[in-house]
XYZ file of C-alpha atoms in Angstrom:
188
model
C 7.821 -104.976 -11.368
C 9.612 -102.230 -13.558
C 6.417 -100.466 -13.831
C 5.363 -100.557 -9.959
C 8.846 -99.146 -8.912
C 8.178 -96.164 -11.710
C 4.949 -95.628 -10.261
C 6.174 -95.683 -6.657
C 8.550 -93.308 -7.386
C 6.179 -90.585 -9.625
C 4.055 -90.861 -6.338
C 6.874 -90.195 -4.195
C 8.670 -87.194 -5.930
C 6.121 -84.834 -5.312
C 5.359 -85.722 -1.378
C 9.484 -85.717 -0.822
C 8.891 -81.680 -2.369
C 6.302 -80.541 -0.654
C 8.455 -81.648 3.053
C 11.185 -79.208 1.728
C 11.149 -75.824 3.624
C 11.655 -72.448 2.219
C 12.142 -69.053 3.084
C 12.759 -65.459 2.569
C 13.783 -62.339 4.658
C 13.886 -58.556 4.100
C 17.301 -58.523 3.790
C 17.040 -54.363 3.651
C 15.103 -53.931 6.617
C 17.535 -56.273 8.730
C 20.498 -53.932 7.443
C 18.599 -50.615 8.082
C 18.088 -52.023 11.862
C 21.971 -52.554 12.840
C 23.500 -50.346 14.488
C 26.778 -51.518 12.720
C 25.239 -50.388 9.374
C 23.868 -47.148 10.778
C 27.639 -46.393 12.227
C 29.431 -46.976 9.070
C 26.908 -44.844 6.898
C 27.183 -41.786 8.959
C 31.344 -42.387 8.802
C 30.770 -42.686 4.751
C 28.661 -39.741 4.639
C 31.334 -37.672 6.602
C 34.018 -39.512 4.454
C 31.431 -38.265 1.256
C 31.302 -35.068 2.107
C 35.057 -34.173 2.933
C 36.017 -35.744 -0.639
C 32.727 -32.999 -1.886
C 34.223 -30.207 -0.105
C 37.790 -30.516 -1.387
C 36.927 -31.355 -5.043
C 34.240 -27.536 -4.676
C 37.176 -26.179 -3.631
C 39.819 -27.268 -6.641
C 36.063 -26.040 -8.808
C 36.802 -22.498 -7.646
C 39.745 -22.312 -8.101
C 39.919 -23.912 -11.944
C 36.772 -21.142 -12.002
C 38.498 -18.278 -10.763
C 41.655 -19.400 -12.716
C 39.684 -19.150 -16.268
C 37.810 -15.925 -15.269
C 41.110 -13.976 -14.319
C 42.473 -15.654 -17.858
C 39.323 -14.378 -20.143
C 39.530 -10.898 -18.352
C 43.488 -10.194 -18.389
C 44.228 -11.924 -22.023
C 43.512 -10.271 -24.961
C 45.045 -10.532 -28.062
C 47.543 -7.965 -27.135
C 48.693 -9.983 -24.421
C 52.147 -12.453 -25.758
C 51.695 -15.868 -27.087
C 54.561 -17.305 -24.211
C 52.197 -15.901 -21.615
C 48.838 -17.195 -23.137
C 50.285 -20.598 -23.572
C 51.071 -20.778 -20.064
C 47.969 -19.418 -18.556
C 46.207 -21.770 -20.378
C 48.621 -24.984 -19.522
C 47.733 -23.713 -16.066
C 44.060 -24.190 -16.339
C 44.885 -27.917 -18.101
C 46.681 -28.654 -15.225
C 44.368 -27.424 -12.592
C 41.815 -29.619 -14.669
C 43.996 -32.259 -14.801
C 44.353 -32.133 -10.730
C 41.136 -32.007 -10.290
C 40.091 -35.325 -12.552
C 42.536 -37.317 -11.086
C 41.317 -36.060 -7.765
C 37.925 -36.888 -8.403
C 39.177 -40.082 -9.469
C 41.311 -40.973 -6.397
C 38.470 -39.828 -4.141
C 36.002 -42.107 -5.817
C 38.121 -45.350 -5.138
C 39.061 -44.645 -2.077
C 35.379 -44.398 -1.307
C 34.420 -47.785 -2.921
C 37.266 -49.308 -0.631
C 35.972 -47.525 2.395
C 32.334 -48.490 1.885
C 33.016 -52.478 0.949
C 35.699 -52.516 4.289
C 33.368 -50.908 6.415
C 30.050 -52.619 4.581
C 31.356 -56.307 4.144
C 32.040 -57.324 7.982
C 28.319 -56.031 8.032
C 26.843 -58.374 5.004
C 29.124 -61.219 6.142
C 27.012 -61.411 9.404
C 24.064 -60.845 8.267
C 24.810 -63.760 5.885
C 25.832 -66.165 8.608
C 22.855 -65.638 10.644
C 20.825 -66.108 7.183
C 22.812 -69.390 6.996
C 22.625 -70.625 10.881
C 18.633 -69.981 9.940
C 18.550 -72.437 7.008
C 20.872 -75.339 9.049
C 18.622 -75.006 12.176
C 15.324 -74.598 10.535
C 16.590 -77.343 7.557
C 15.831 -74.994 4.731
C 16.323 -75.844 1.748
C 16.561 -72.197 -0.089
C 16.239 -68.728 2.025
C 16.232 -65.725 -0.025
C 16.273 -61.849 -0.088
C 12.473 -60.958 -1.310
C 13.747 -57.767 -2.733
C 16.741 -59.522 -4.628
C 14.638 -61.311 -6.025
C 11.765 -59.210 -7.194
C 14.595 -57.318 -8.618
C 15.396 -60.062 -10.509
C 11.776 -61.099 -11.674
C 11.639 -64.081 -9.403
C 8.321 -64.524 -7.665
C 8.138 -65.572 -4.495
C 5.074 -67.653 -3.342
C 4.513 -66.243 0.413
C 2.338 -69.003 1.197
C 4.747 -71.814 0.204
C 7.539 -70.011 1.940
C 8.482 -68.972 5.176
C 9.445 -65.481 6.484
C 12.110 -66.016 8.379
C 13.278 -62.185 8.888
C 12.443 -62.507 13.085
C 14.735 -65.624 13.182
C 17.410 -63.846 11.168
C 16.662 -60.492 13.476
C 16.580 -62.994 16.938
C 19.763 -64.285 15.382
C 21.629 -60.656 15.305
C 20.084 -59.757 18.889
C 18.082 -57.084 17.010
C 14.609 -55.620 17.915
C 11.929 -56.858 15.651
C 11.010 -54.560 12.205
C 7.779 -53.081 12.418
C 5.367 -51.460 9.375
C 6.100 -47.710 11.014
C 9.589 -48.259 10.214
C 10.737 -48.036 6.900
C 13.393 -49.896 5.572
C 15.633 -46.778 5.229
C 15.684 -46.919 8.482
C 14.368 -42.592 8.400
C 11.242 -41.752 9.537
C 8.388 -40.799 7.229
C 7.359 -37.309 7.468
C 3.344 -36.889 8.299
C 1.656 -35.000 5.231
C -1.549 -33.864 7.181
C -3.694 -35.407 5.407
C-alpha cells in the first residue's frame, strides 16, 4: 500500500509542475514607455545639470584663486599673507567637496522620490498580472540575465502586453529601443 501511494505521488509531482504558469516582462522597455518615467528624467536631468553648473562655477573660481596665488606669491611675499592665501584655497576646496557632496544626495533623494511612485506601479500591475493570470513566478528578463539566471522562453510566458494593457500603455515595438531614443540610421 506504502509503495502504491509513493508511486502515485512520484507520478503526480511532475504533472502538478508542468500546470504551474510562468512569466517574464521587459521590465526596461515598460519604464522607457511611461510618460511618468520620461517626465521625471527630463526634471533629473535639469536638476543634474543645475548641480553641474554651480559646482563649474566654484571650479573657476578655486582655479582662478590658485593662479592669482602662484603669480602674486613669491618668496618675497610675508609668511602671514601666504598662509592665508593658501587657507583660502583649502577653504574654497573645502566648499566645493562638501558641495559636491550635498548635491549628490540631494540627487539620490530626488531620483528615488520621483522614480519609486514609478516602480511601485509598475510593480502592482506586474503583480495584478500574476493573481489574474495565476502565475506562479513573473520576472524581469534583464534582471535576471544580469544575474546569470536563464530563462526558458518556451516554458514561460511573456507577459510584457498584459503588464503594458495593465498601465494603459501603447504596445513596445522592435523600432523602439528600450531607451526609449531613437536609433540614428548609419546609411548603410
Amino acid at each position: 500500500m506504502f509503495k502504491k501511494i509513493l508511486l502515485l505521488l512520484l507520478v503526480a509531482a511532475p504533472l502538478s509542475l508542468a500546470a504551474q504558469k510562468f512569466g517574464h516582462f521587459d521590465y526596461n522597455g515598460i519604464m522607457a514607455s511611461m510618460p511618468e518615467t520620461k517626465k521625471a528624467q527630463g526634471e533629473l536631468e535639469a536638476m543634474g545639470k543645475q548641480y553641474t553648473d554651480e559646482l563649474t562655477a566654484m571650479e573657476q573660481e578655486i582655479n582662478t584663486k590658485i593662479e592669482k596665488f602662484r603669480t602674486e606669491v613669491t618668496d618675497q611675499t610675508p609668511e602671514n599673507i601666504r598662509n592665508r592665501r593658501t587657507q583660502e584655497i583649502q577653504d574654497l576646496q573645502e566648499r566645493y567637496q562638501q558641495a559636491l557632496n550635498d548635491n549628490q544626495r540631494a540627487f539620490d533623494e530626488a531620483k528615488v522620490k520621483k522614480m519609486q511612485p514609478i516602480v511601485q506601479k509598475v510593480m502592482d500591475a506586474v503583480s495584478s498580472v500574476a493573481k489574474e493570470g495565476n502565475y506562479v513566478y513573473i520576472v524581469d528578463k534583464n534582471a535576471s540575465q544580469q544575474a546569470g539566471i536563464v530563462i526558458n522562453e518556451s516554458l514561460s510566458e511573456d507577459v510584457t502586453r498584459k503588464v503594458m494593457d495593465k498601465l494603459g500603455l501603447a504596445a513596445l515595438t522592435p523600432a523602439t529601443p528600450a531607451t526609449g531614443t531613437a536609433t540614428p540610421a548609419t546609411g548603410k
